[in-house]
Every structure is written in C-alpha cells, then in structure tokens.
C-alpha cells in the first residue's frame, strides 16, 4: 500500500475558518468566543470526497496521515487559551474525518502551542489526540512565534517534557511551522523550508538522540535545503566534532517526499538512505497547480517516486515500510484491519 | 580562465580580528576604539600565499572575487559608527590583497550596515569601494539584525536607494548574511541557507526587476534550498500570478556553485540555466575538511563542476563567461591586463 505521511485538512468546511476569525476577533475585543458552529457529517464528507480522497484515489495512494491545516495553526495569534480551544476544535474535526473515512485517513494532531508558554502545557492535548482520538502522531512547531524564532532550539531541555511523552506514547512528531508573521518570510516559499533546514542543523549541533534514542522526528518538505547540501552537513558534523550523520541523527530523523519536481526527488533518493524517506505530498496544500512542463500536478509526488531510480525494495520502504516503522500506532491500526 | 565568485578573507592576520574585539569592547565600555594595528605586507602576503592562493592554484582556478569574512561582518554588533569603521578597515585590508596579488584577487566590499539604519548610509562606502579601491561588487546583508529579521524584505522601497547606486556603478551585489545572534540558527548550517531561500522568495513575490531591470543579485550557496525545490517555486510563481521564473527573476539572479557534493551540483546544473550559474567555492570558508567519501576537500567545487554533465559551452559560462557579464568591472580589469 501507499501511505502519504503529510496531508493537511486545507479544505475544511468554511464555517471552521470563519469561527477561527470570530474567535480571534473576540480575543482582540476581550469578549468570549462564540460557540463553535455546527458542521454536518455531509459537509465534512463532501469536503473530503471531492478533494483529498478523490486525488488520493486518482493518484493510486491508499491512506493519508491527516492533520489540521498547518498554516492555520497560528500559534502566534491570541494567547495560550485561544490556542488550546483552537487546537481542540481542529483536532476534533480531524477525528470526524478519520471516523468517516477510516480506511483512508489516520489522524495527526496539532498542539496548543503559544510563544513563551512551556511545551509541557501541550502534553494533555497530545495525550487526548493519541489516547482518546486514536491519532498516530502530532505536528510540533519549532517556532510558535510565527517567524520571529523566539523559542529555544529543539535540542534545548525546555522541549524535553514533550519528547518524553512522545516516547511514552510511541508516536513521532513532524516538525512543522505555521504561518509567518514576519514579512520577510513567505510561509510556503521560505518559512517552511527554513524551519526544516534550521531544525536539522540544530539536531546536528546537539545530541538529542543520545539523550532520547526513542525519539523520532519527521522533517517535511524533503528536509528543506538539507539533502541538496548534504555534503555541507556531512562536513559540518565533522567540523563540530560530531559523529557521522548516519550515526548521529539519521537513526531518528525522516524526510518526506514533498519536493515538487523529478530532479529534486532524484537527489533525495540519491543521497538519503531509503530507510529515512517517507512518501508525502502535502496534498491539497502548498502548490496546487499543474506543472506546464509535465502536464501533471506539481504535488503529485507519486510520479516522481515512481520515476526515481530506486530498487523495488527501497520504493516499498518509502511508500509503506518506513511509515509502519516510524508510526507504530498506524501499523497497529492497519494490522487490526487486516492490512 | 576560472573565476571563483565567492571567497572571503577568512585567514586575515590575527591582529585584524583582535582589533575588532577591542573595538567592540571599547564600544561597550563607552570608550573610543584603539588605533587600528599595523599589519605588514609580508603578513598579508603570508596569510594568502599559504592559504587561498595555494588552494586556488592547486585546484586550477585563476582568480577569486574576494571580500571580507562574511561571518565577521557582524552588522548586529555595536552601532552604525562601529560598522562604518569596521567596514572601512575590512575593505582596506581586501584592497591590500588585491594590490599584492592583482592577478589572482579582485575586491568585493562589505557594507557598514546596522539594524534600523537606512541603507542609503552604506552608499558612500560602496562608492569608495568601487571608485577608489577598484572593487567590482559588494555583499549586501538582507538581515543586519543577525538572525532576527527585523528589516523589510529586499523588495521594499527602503532598499531602493542602494539598488540605484548599484546600477549607476554597474556592479552586482551578493546577498549574504553574517553571523547569527539567534541561537536557533547555526550561521553556516542554517542562517546562510535560509537567507538565500528567503531572498529568492521575496524576489518571486515582488517585482523588483520590473522596477530595476539593470539590477543583478547573486544568491550564494547554490541558491539555498531553491534549486532543490525548483518545482515548488515554479508552482508558487504561478499561484501568485507572477510570470514564469525565467521571465520574472532569472534575468537578474545568479546562483553560485557552493554546494559541497556531486549530487547537489548535478541538480543545480540540471534545473538552472547555465547562464545563471557562477562558479564559487567559498574557499577557505564554511566547510574546510576532506570528504571521506571522495578523499578531496568538500569545498573543492571545481571537481563537481568538472564532473557534472554539462556541455563545454555551459561549463565555460559557469567558469568565466557569466562572471564577466555579471561583473562588468571585473571584465574591464581583466581586459586591461590582456586576459
């Protein structure tokens, strides 16, 4: 089967985003937020069937790890209480999708992060997502300030309580920022990729996996700039006196295939061990158009993986095997269904 | 001939950096800086002959576009007056190198930028570099805050007075940040590459070259994450309603070859028109070690360009032709020497 590790609910019924606007307006005005609106099962079903499910099927994939819209997490907006309510609403909506389409979507939660707020405060929502909603992972924002980078690096002990819970629950985290409130950074064209690059280099500098050998982090968007500059990172690790990357970080770090052209995927599979690559498309998401050079959607990443020169065994790891290993709760759910 | 567009004076005699420390200490203490130390011609000669000149010759290149050490620009340190004095001292030292080795080094200036200070205040030093010192380009820091990104994007009119002067002088700028004062960003492993990616996306979002068709910007380190995600950028340009990249930005933007492994250079030359690629190594700089996989220095980028599957004509553009076109003052200097 083909598991897409990276999809966001970018097509949620419009009252969901409208309520978010009302929530933030109420926060600004010092009023309580209005009640969350009614959304019918039909509306949820329709928002998925004509979009992600249709494209998933058309492209021959089987299941998407589905999380709330990343750019709308907006951890920099409002305050902690606002983020708590919003994260809960977003995760509950994901749960409805996974209940309506259990064969095609597994849940990945967003966290109620807020700048300056201890990450320990996100642990209860992580536990709720995994233990009550049946989610198999979460998205962790390394920069809840939205492009001002005011938090400590991911290797700082401030993050440790969260890593301990991830390990206890045996779920990985995808390192994924949200929108940018810094006008230097276009979210999709700069902030996302910069965050991927930044997170990886923090891991090279530190020794997070010496401390937490059971921690697994997915770095999306093909690892940002990292595979393209793989020689730079190999050289920097040596200059910093760190072990080689395969021993130091690549037992715990995974890159997805959200790289939207064949040469990029060719490079990714050429320099990164297939054990460290997870199929992903971020569909429907960052780049929605059709590539005039190919006639296919930019984010139809299955075409690139199929077109890349890797062995069938490596391709099977990228499409399925790695996901089952990195997301053991997904594997358990699939096995319980005989898949 | 082979022109390396990207070298910094990372091996300056030690009294240069010691004076910088004294300058900053004096600033912190509210005292005047001590006088700049004496550095003999022999010391300058020795610092170059055993280092950049030796490696340049060993690797079969001919000339380096040489600028002050990027990580030491430190625009976020001190204040504008401190930056003015430091930039002048750094540029004067580059001038001594180009005078001692006129066949092997051409000067590229650093600017006396300082956070919140209008870029117009850097124009006099640019003019001094070009008109008095004979430099052929400058480095422009898009983030003088050192990793806090408090300046407006490069497409903002705040930068326009500087672009007007670049065009008047007919010199390009390399977009190059300095050290990071934000502990999230390792300078060489994150901040540099993020800045390259960020700058490119700003150019995609804006219409800077519609306004300044004569402006030429070099984005170093192989363009950050950009070529690896070339499909993403092509798709984003379309989504933003911008013209295709080749019409919109690639008449004015150039990537260097500071990508430290063969697969990265293969991707670069595979997706980017050879007209937009300038040979560069950043030697002696970011990554100084020997790649155990090849037995050669990571930053010996000539090996990768030689090993890449491009035509002789394309390789000649990358090594020489483009540099003569992008840096017309370099071309004029070379021609005056019969080269």
XYZ file of C-alpha atoms in Angstrom:
678
model
C 0.000 0.000 0.000
C 0.981 3.642 -0.335
C 0.878 5.809 2.779
C 1.095 9.577 2.394
C 2.598 10.863 5.644
C 1.829 14.510 5.009
C -1.647 15.875 4.388
C -3.490 18.794 5.974
C -7.201 19.496 6.123
C -6.963 22.526 3.868
C -10.495 22.047 2.575
C -12.427 22.118 5.848
C -15.992 23.436 5.625
C -15.893 27.246 5.604
C -17.592 27.710 8.952
C -14.484 26.249 10.600
C -12.203 29.060 9.399
C -14.956 31.618 9.917
C -15.201 30.560 13.534
C -11.416 30.971 13.911
C -11.758 34.548 12.700
C -14.569 35.135 15.173
C -12.513 33.587 17.933
C -9.573 35.918 17.247
C -11.849 38.937 16.899
C -13.415 38.091 20.252
C -9.963 37.748 21.790
C -8.966 41.154 20.460
C -12.166 42.659 21.779
C -11.828 40.991 25.161
C -15.084 39.088 24.651
C -15.691 35.360 24.978
C -15.542 33.453 21.719
C -18.829 32.453 20.093
C -19.812 28.798 20.243
C -18.188 26.559 17.638
C -20.543 26.183 14.678
C -22.447 23.125 13.623
C -20.809 21.204 10.773
C -22.747 18.263 9.412
C -21.269 14.910 8.525
C -22.325 15.561 4.962
C -20.332 18.758 4.893
C -17.240 17.001 6.209
C -17.778 14.140 3.797
C -18.181 16.468 0.840
C -15.092 18.494 1.734
C -13.030 15.302 1.603
C -14.640 13.250 -1.133
C -14.248 15.860 -3.837
C -10.748 16.800 -2.781
C -8.189 14.755 -0.866
C -9.993 11.432 -1.255
C -10.533 11.978 -4.950
C -6.894 12.860 -5.582
C -5.628 10.130 -3.268
C -7.582 7.595 -5.287
C -6.721 9.088 -8.657
C -3.053 9.016 -7.795
C -3.159 5.462 -6.534
C -2.309 6.087 -2.895
C -4.191 4.421 -0.078
C -4.038 6.403 3.125
C -3.047 9.873 4.284
C -1.768 10.904 7.696
C -4.060 13.841 8.101
C -3.583 16.858 10.334
C -5.126 20.304 10.717
C -4.092 22.919 8.201
C -0.534 23.880 9.126
C -0.667 27.495 8.017
C -3.819 27.974 10.102
C -2.332 26.668 13.366
C -1.356 30.290 14.003
C 0.309 29.678 17.331
C 1.459 33.283 17.367
C -2.122 34.554 17.401
C -4.172 35.100 20.538
C -2.802 33.542 23.686
C -2.458 30.114 25.205
C -6.159 29.780 25.995
C -7.025 30.715 22.409
C -4.578 28.107 21.105
C -5.970 25.469 23.460
C -9.515 25.931 22.200
C -8.463 26.178 18.564
C -6.239 23.101 18.679
C -9.031 21.111 20.254
C -11.528 22.216 17.619
C -9.116 21.431 14.788
C -8.239 18.007 16.167
C -11.879 17.148 16.746
C -12.562 17.935 13.117
C -9.741 15.640 12.023
C -11.249 12.934 14.198
C -14.505 13.270 12.309
C -12.662 12.740 9.029
C -10.905 9.646 10.330
C -14.221 8.288 11.644
C -15.962 8.903 8.331
C -13.109 7.513 6.211
C -11.230 5.118 8.476
C -9.673 3.294 5.562
C -8.184 6.391 4.018
C -7.177 8.780 6.783
C -5.325 8.426 10.080
C -5.128 11.371 12.446
C -2.174 13.585 13.284
C -2.767 16.243 15.912
C -1.861 19.882 16.211
C -0.694 21.291 19.524
C -1.936 24.281 21.505
C 1.476 25.958 21.439
C 1.838 29.638 22.211
C 5.001 31.771 22.325
C 6.694 31.650 25.696
C 4.337 29.005 27.059
C 6.019 25.804 28.294
C 5.628 22.917 25.889
C 4.524 20.782 28.838
C 1.208 22.585 28.504
C 0.734 20.859 25.145
C 1.090 17.401 26.638
C -2.572 16.986 27.642
C -3.778 17.676 24.097
C -1.176 15.257 22.730
C -2.466 12.593 25.138
C -6.050 13.331 24.171
C -5.174 13.064 20.466
C -3.401 9.752 20.846
C -5.312 8.039 23.642
C -8.846 9.334 23.026
C -8.935 10.265 19.328
C -6.693 7.462 18.110
C -4.189 9.720 16.350
C -0.819 8.311 15.406
C 1.447 11.398 15.559
C 1.489 15.150 16.038
C 2.924 18.241 14.425
C 5.403 20.156 16.556
C 6.042 23.823 15.762
C 9.670 24.800 16.440
C 8.750 28.485 16.098
C 5.359 29.282 17.654
C 6.209 32.982 17.290
C 5.487 32.703 13.572
C 8.771 33.742 12.015
C 10.490 35.555 14.864
C 12.209 32.461 16.246
C 11.997 33.412 19.898
C 11.883 29.856 21.275
C 14.956 27.856 22.262
C 16.348 25.348 19.757
C 14.724 21.921 19.634
C 17.749 20.489 21.433
C 17.124 22.682 24.485
C 15.853 20.959 27.598
C 12.789 23.205 27.530
C 11.391 20.764 24.946
C 12.303 17.595 26.859
C 8.996 17.054 28.701
C 7.285 16.810 25.348
C 9.825 14.372 23.929
C 9.376 12.175 26.976
C 5.657 11.997 26.302
C 6.173 11.280 22.604
C 8.371 8.343 23.531
C 5.984 7.115 26.191
C 3.123 7.184 23.678
C 5.379 5.814 20.930
C 4.402 8.457 18.387
C 6.656 10.577 16.178
C 6.387 14.320 15.641
C 6.569 16.126 12.347
C 8.494 19.378 12.787
C 6.213 21.846 11.019
C 5.880 25.590 11.418
C 2.732 27.573 10.741
C 2.115 30.892 9.022
C 4.707 33.631 9.119
C 4.003 36.916 10.839
C 7.380 38.180 9.653
C 7.013 39.756 6.238
C 10.492 38.618 5.270
C 9.274 35.038 5.121
C 6.687 33.784 2.687
C 5.154 30.848 4.566
C 5.306 28.227 1.843
C 8.230 29.603 -0.129
C 10.589 30.422 2.729
C 9.396 29.870 6.310
C 8.550 26.182 5.903
C 11.805 25.300 4.174
C 13.877 27.456 6.516
C 12.339 25.726 9.517
C 13.175 22.315 8.096
C 16.769 23.341 7.474
C 17.049 25.024 10.854
C 15.670 22.055 12.771
C 18.020 19.618 11.075
C 21.067 21.748 11.831
C 20.013 22.052 15.473
C 19.965 18.271 15.629
C 23.431 18.113 14.055
C 24.787 20.579 16.604
C 23.248 18.849 19.609
C 22.960 15.313 20.883
C 19.219 14.982 21.259
C 19.068 11.358 20.196
C 21.844 10.380 22.578
C 19.524 11.612 25.289
C 16.320 10.329 23.643
C 17.159 7.339 21.458
C 13.467 6.504 21.080
C 12.510 9.911 19.692
C 11.525 10.067 16.021
C 11.222 13.358 14.141
C 9.898 13.791 10.614
C 11.308 16.805 8.783
C 8.910 17.655 5.978
C 9.299 19.282 2.549
C 12.079 16.926 1.617
C 14.176 18.129 4.550
C 14.247 21.774 3.426
C 17.678 22.559 1.980
C 19.392 19.624 3.677
C 19.666 16.865 1.051
C 20.743 19.381 -1.613
C 23.524 20.459 0.749
C 24.241 17.002 2.138
C 27.995 17.458 1.670
C 27.840 20.673 3.699
C 26.134 18.849 6.556
C 28.498 15.909 6.443
C 31.389 18.356 6.561
C 29.865 20.472 9.314
C 29.241 17.431 11.500
C 32.929 16.566 11.229
C 33.989 20.169 11.906
C 31.786 20.263 15.000
C 33.313 17.040 16.263
C 30.050 15.153 15.903
C 29.745 11.557 14.716
C 28.865 10.972 11.054
C 25.270 11.932 10.288
C 24.101 8.367 9.807
C 25.177 7.531 13.343
C 24.344 10.888 14.903
C 20.889 11.825 13.613
C 19.713 9.550 10.825
C 18.572 6.814 13.141
C 15.850 9.183 14.304
C 15.170 11.661 11.502
C 13.000 11.124 8.439
C 12.431 13.312 5.392
C 9.236 13.280 3.365
C 8.984 13.484 -0.419
C 7.236 16.872 -0.654
C 9.620 18.027 -3.360
C 7.722 19.049 -6.444
C 9.824 18.045 -9.415
C 11.633 14.946 -10.598
C 15.229 16.229 -10.197
C 14.582 17.069 -6.544
C 13.262 13.592 -5.771
C 16.134 12.084 -7.731
C 18.571 13.947 -5.496
C 16.671 12.993 -2.340
C 16.711 9.277 -3.067
C 20.275 9.546 -4.335
C 21.793 10.940 -1.151
C 19.448 9.874 1.652
C 19.119 6.256 2.737
C 15.696 4.928 1.687
C 15.120 3.947 5.328
C 14.904 7.663 6.097
C 12.420 8.687 3.415
C 8.640 8.748 3.872
C 6.269 9.234 0.984
C 4.420 12.541 1.320
C 2.669 15.027 -0.949
C 1.140 17.729 1.275
C -1.855 17.413 -0.988
C -4.040 19.551 -1.185
C -1.688 22.163 0.062
C 1.233 24.309 -0.740
C 1.375 24.185 -4.508
C -1.872 23.275 -6.231
C -1.285 23.926 -9.884
C -0.367 21.791 -12.840
C 3.235 21.833 -13.962
C 3.210 23.008 -17.575
C 6.418 21.065 -18.144
C 4.808 17.729 -17.261
C 1.066 18.268 -17.531
C 0.602 16.846 -14.017
C 0.082 18.431 -10.636
C 3.267 19.697 -9.002
C 2.284 17.869 -5.806
C 1.621 14.515 -7.486
C 4.792 13.272 -5.879
C 3.998 9.630 -6.545
C 5.002 10.210 -10.164
C 8.447 11.373 -9.082
C 8.961 8.485 -6.660
C 7.823 6.040 -9.323
C 10.155 7.736 -11.778
C 13.170 7.722 -9.497
C 15.873 5.146 -9.950
C 15.480 3.138 -6.767
C 15.011 -0.568 -6.194
C 11.562 -2.013 -5.643
C 12.579 -2.768 -2.073
C 13.600 0.838 -1.467
C 10.385 2.096 -3.026
C 8.359 -0.201 -0.792
C 10.101 1.275 2.249
C 9.373 4.812 1.073
C 5.727 4.040 0.306
C 4.852 1.839 3.256
C 7.507 0.104 5.286
C 9.067 3.169 6.849
C 5.692 4.645 7.763
C 4.716 1.445 9.574
C 8.018 1.558 11.472
C 8.032 5.287 12.279
C 4.315 5.367 13.177
C 3.782 2.105 15.103
C 0.274 3.115 16.140
C -0.609 3.396 12.464
C 0.855 -0.018 11.845
C -1.217 -1.440 14.694
C -4.389 0.156 13.332
C -3.694 -1.191 9.869
C -2.979 -4.673 11.168
C -6.164 -4.624 13.218
C -7.957 -4.100 9.907
C -6.030 -6.870 8.260
C -3.945 -4.528 6.131
C 40.067 31.008 -17.172
C 38.265 30.023 -13.997
C 36.811 32.776 -11.829
C 35.668 31.927 -8.300
C 32.957 34.468 -7.463
C 32.837 33.677 -3.760
C 35.817 33.915 -1.431
C 36.182 35.620 1.935
C 39.334 36.721 3.720
C 38.947 34.168 6.498
C 42.690 33.987 7.079
C 43.454 37.643 7.798
C 46.411 38.284 10.126
C 45.252 37.816 13.719
C 45.665 41.426 14.759
C 42.753 42.302 12.458
C 40.246 40.196 14.437
C 41.891 41.183 17.721
C 41.313 44.808 16.863
C 37.658 44.074 16.120
C 37.317 42.623 19.606
C 38.974 45.695 21.054
C 36.698 47.928 19.021
C 33.584 46.193 20.346
C 34.916 46.178 23.910
C 35.574 49.897 23.650
C 32.062 50.429 22.319
C 30.599 48.501 25.240
C 32.701 50.499 27.685
C 31.841 53.832 26.034
C 35.483 54.458 25.208
C 36.990 55.343 21.819
C 38.360 52.370 19.884
C 42.139 51.873 19.896
C 44.008 52.693 16.694
C 43.936 50.012 14.013
C 47.062 47.876 14.304
C 49.990 47.745 11.922
C 49.870 44.776 9.542
C 52.877 44.349 7.291
C 52.733 43.446 3.625
C 54.587 40.276 4.499
C 51.885 39.301 6.941
C 49.164 39.881 4.368
C 51.180 38.043 1.744
C 51.792 35.091 4.028
C 48.137 34.857 5.049
C 47.185 34.499 1.383
C 50.059 32.571 -0.160
C 49.779 29.589 2.146
C 46.007 29.525 2.031
C 43.673 30.858 -0.651
C 46.363 31.367 -3.282
C 47.816 27.920 -2.683
C 44.432 26.207 -2.955
C 43.343 28.358 -5.882
C 46.447 27.271 -7.761
C 46.250 23.642 -6.685
C 42.663 23.439 -7.827
C 43.392 25.074 -11.149
C 41.340 28.223 -10.732
C 42.671 31.619 -11.686
C 41.019 34.414 -9.778
C 38.799 34.870 -6.736
C 36.321 37.642 -6.064
C 37.463 38.349 -2.556
C 35.511 40.015 0.230
C 35.830 40.429 3.981
C 34.928 37.445 6.108
C 31.131 37.235 5.982
C 30.579 35.817 9.446
C 32.694 38.629 10.901
C 30.736 41.471 9.273
C 28.634 41.405 12.444
C 26.285 44.175 11.436
C 24.219 43.493 14.535
C 27.120 44.388 16.829
C 27.894 47.879 18.035
C 26.143 50.675 16.207
C 26.316 52.411 12.872
C 29.562 54.240 13.673
C 31.162 50.954 14.744
C 30.043 49.327 11.497
C 31.331 52.239 9.442
C 34.817 51.996 10.918
C 34.895 48.196 10.766
C 33.688 48.022 7.156
C 36.313 50.532 6.130
C 39.076 48.592 7.882
C 37.934 45.305 6.335
C 37.680 46.746 2.856
C 41.070 48.425 3.131
C 42.568 45.058 4.002
C 40.957 43.479 0.939
C 42.435 46.291 -1.141
C 45.891 45.352 0.126
C 45.326 41.764 -1.011
C 44.192 42.846 -4.458
C 47.201 45.179 -4.731
C 49.619 42.441 -3.689
C 48.035 39.778 -5.916
C 46.324 41.677 -8.714
C 46.324 38.663 -10.995
C 44.525 36.433 -8.517
C 42.115 38.528 -6.498
C 39.537 41.190 -7.298
C 37.825 43.062 -4.493
C 34.264 42.790 -3.254
C 33.275 45.169 -0.490
C 31.321 44.804 2.712
C 28.885 47.475 3.790
C 28.578 49.390 7.056
C 25.030 48.186 7.637
C 23.439 48.415 11.065
C 19.919 47.391 12.152
C 17.396 50.153 11.606
C 19.879 52.402 9.815
C 18.866 53.470 6.289
C 20.755 51.596 3.594
C 21.469 54.938 1.957
C 24.103 55.362 4.660
C 26.019 52.476 3.079
C 26.199 54.190 -0.301
C 29.355 56.215 0.423
C 31.324 53.089 1.370
C 30.050 51.338 -1.751
C 31.232 54.271 -3.843
C 34.597 54.281 -2.088
C 34.983 50.531 -2.689
C 34.178 50.770 -6.377
C 35.554 54.159 -7.374
C 38.607 54.416 -5.097
C 39.535 50.817 -4.256
C 38.643 49.339 -7.639
C 36.264 46.716 -6.275
C 33.866 45.020 -8.654
C 30.900 44.186 -6.385
C 29.648 44.212 -2.804
C 27.962 41.920 -0.314
C 24.520 43.061 0.805
C 23.155 41.719 4.097
C 19.366 41.241 3.952
C 19.285 40.774 7.743
C 21.677 43.112 9.556
C 19.983 42.125 12.828
C 21.841 38.803 12.696
C 19.026 36.287 12.663
C 16.090 38.315 13.928
C 14.980 39.502 10.508
C 13.806 42.938 11.558
C 14.489 44.678 8.227
C 11.952 44.978 5.428
C 12.134 42.472 2.552
C 14.604 43.192 -0.236
C 11.709 44.216 -2.454
C 10.748 47.064 -0.111
C 11.442 50.572 -1.295
C 13.648 51.107 1.742
C 16.388 49.312 -0.215
C 15.863 51.222 -3.464
C 18.481 53.972 -2.956
C 21.112 51.282 -2.743
C 19.902 49.492 -5.859
C 20.003 52.765 -7.762
C 23.645 53.187 -6.824
C 24.495 49.594 -7.751
C 23.027 50.177 -11.192
C 24.754 53.534 -11.591
C 28.099 51.923 -10.720
C 27.250 48.821 -12.772
C 28.170 46.383 -10.002
C 26.184 43.407 -8.700
C 25.545 42.558 -5.065
C 25.861 39.159 -3.478
C 23.057 38.688 -0.948
C 24.981 37.367 2.063
C 24.110 37.431 5.737
C 26.628 37.446 8.549
C 26.785 35.608 11.869
C 23.629 34.670 13.697
C 22.846 36.142 17.083
C 19.759 33.918 17.252
C 20.676 30.590 18.772
C 18.116 28.817 16.633
C 20.268 29.425 13.572
C 23.706 27.964 13.111
C 25.354 30.514 10.819
C 26.771 28.174 8.209
C 24.309 25.311 8.584
C 21.081 27.290 8.725
C 21.237 31.100 8.632
C 23.170 31.361 5.363
C 20.971 28.892 3.512
C 17.764 30.309 4.994
C 18.751 33.789 3.880
C 19.379 32.583 0.349
C 15.991 30.864 0.226
C 14.255 33.829 1.822
C 15.767 36.362 -0.548
C 14.817 34.367 -3.611
C 11.217 34.001 -2.483
C 10.993 37.726 -1.796
C 12.057 38.304 -5.379
C 9.408 35.850 -6.603
C 6.711 37.650 -4.599
C 7.720 41.124 -5.717
C 8.582 42.807 -8.976
C 11.970 44.251 -8.157
C 13.437 43.690 -11.593
C 10.471 45.279 -13.287
C 11.417 48.384 -11.373
C 15.198 47.850 -11.673
C 15.908 45.867 -14.820
C 19.632 46.626 -14.529
C 19.961 45.197 -11.015
C 21.924 41.949 -10.665
C 21.847 39.885 -7.470
C 23.989 36.852 -6.748
C 22.416 34.378 -4.336
C 25.205 32.274 -2.864
C 25.428 28.720 -1.520
C 23.827 27.303 -4.621
C 20.702 29.380 -4.028
C 19.953 27.879 -0.584
C 17.041 25.462 -0.920
C 15.784 26.917 -4.182
C 17.095 24.656 -6.965
C 16.210 21.531 -4.944
C 12.656 22.887 -4.705
C 12.563 24.394 -8.186
C 9.156 22.838 -8.872
C 7.780 24.462 -5.721
C 8.994 27.867 -6.880
C 7.684 27.419 -10.398
C 4.341 26.452 -8.919
C 4.304 29.273 -6.389
C 5.072 31.865 -9.053
C 2.031 30.680 -10.987
C -0.145 30.614 -7.859
C 0.910 34.175 -7.036
C 0.034 35.292 -10.540
C 3.638 36.095 -11.371
C 5.282 35.445 -14.727
C 7.353 32.265 -15.095
C 10.588 32.426 -13.128
C 12.797 32.696 -16.183
C 10.974 35.855 -17.228
C 10.338 37.218 -13.748
C 13.620 36.843 -11.838
C 16.172 34.763 -13.707
C 17.271 37.604 -15.941
C 18.742 39.207 -12.840
C 19.520 36.444 -10.329
C 22.564 34.194 -10.260
C 23.383 31.200 -8.065
C 26.914 30.177 -7.192
C 28.231 26.607 -7.010
C 28.943 26.498 -3.262
C 27.256 23.116 -2.933
C 29.622 20.590 -1.450
C 28.880 17.289 -3.110
C 28.451 15.996 -6.642
C 24.692 15.231 -6.487
C 23.956 18.805 -5.403
C 25.899 20.295 -8.306
C 24.292 17.788 -10.663
C 20.878 19.032 -9.561
C 21.922 22.677 -9.825
C 23.156 22.374 -13.399
C 20.201 20.156 -14.234
C 17.469 22.610 -13.298
C 19.072 26.053 -13.545
C 20.051 27.584 -16.882
C 23.866 27.686 -17.145
C 23.565 31.413 -17.829
C 22.506 31.814 -14.197
C 25.286 29.839 -12.526
C 28.571 31.323 -11.335
C 31.465 29.188 -10.212
C 32.140 29.659 -6.498
C 33.698 27.705 -3.654
C 33.686 29.958 -0.567
C 37.172 28.657 -0.022
C 38.625 28.858 2.671
C 35.384 29.091 4.486
C 32.356 27.273 5.642
C 33.385 23.653 5.385
C 37.122 23.018 5.471
C 37.504 19.290 5.832
C 38.150 16.459 3.433
C 35.189 14.367 2.370
C 35.967 10.804 3.420
C 33.760 9.572 0.582
C 35.906 11.239 -2.090
C 39.258 11.977 -0.467
C 39.010 15.608 -1.597
C 38.015 18.804 0.163
C 34.275 19.328 0.440
C 34.726 22.858 -0.933
C 36.770 21.804 -3.961
C 33.741 22.597 -6.087
C 35.695 22.594 -9.315
C 35.697 18.793 -9.155
C 31.913 18.729 -9.064
C 31.518 21.212 -11.906
C 34.046 19.261 -13.957
C 32.178 16.082 -13.098
C 28.742 17.412 -13.970
C 27.136 16.512 -17.243
C 27.105 19.871 -18.969
C 28.400 20.964 -22.329
C 31.785 22.620 -22.667
C 29.998 25.814 -23.637
C 27.877 25.714 -20.477
C 30.922 24.992 -18.343
C 32.747 27.948 -19.876
C 29.818 30.183 -18.936
C 29.852 28.883 -15.370
C 33.618 29.267 -15.016
C 34.150 32.554 -16.781
C 31.603 33.934 -19.188
C 28.859 34.648 -16.709
C 31.249 36.310 -14.257
C 32.489 38.656 -16.978
C 28.887 39.529 -17.827
C 27.586 39.883 -14.247
C 30.675 41.775 -13.042
C 31.482 44.120 -15.956
C 34.090 45.971 -13.915
C 35.921 42.686 -13.448
C 35.736 42.080 -17.169
C 37.165 45.532 -17.838
C 40.024 44.942 -15.388
C 40.811 41.599 -16.970
C 40.737 43.007 -20.461
C 43.030 45.849 -19.424
C 45.510 43.133 -18.452
C 45.040 41.338 -21.713
C 43.096 38.458 -20.145
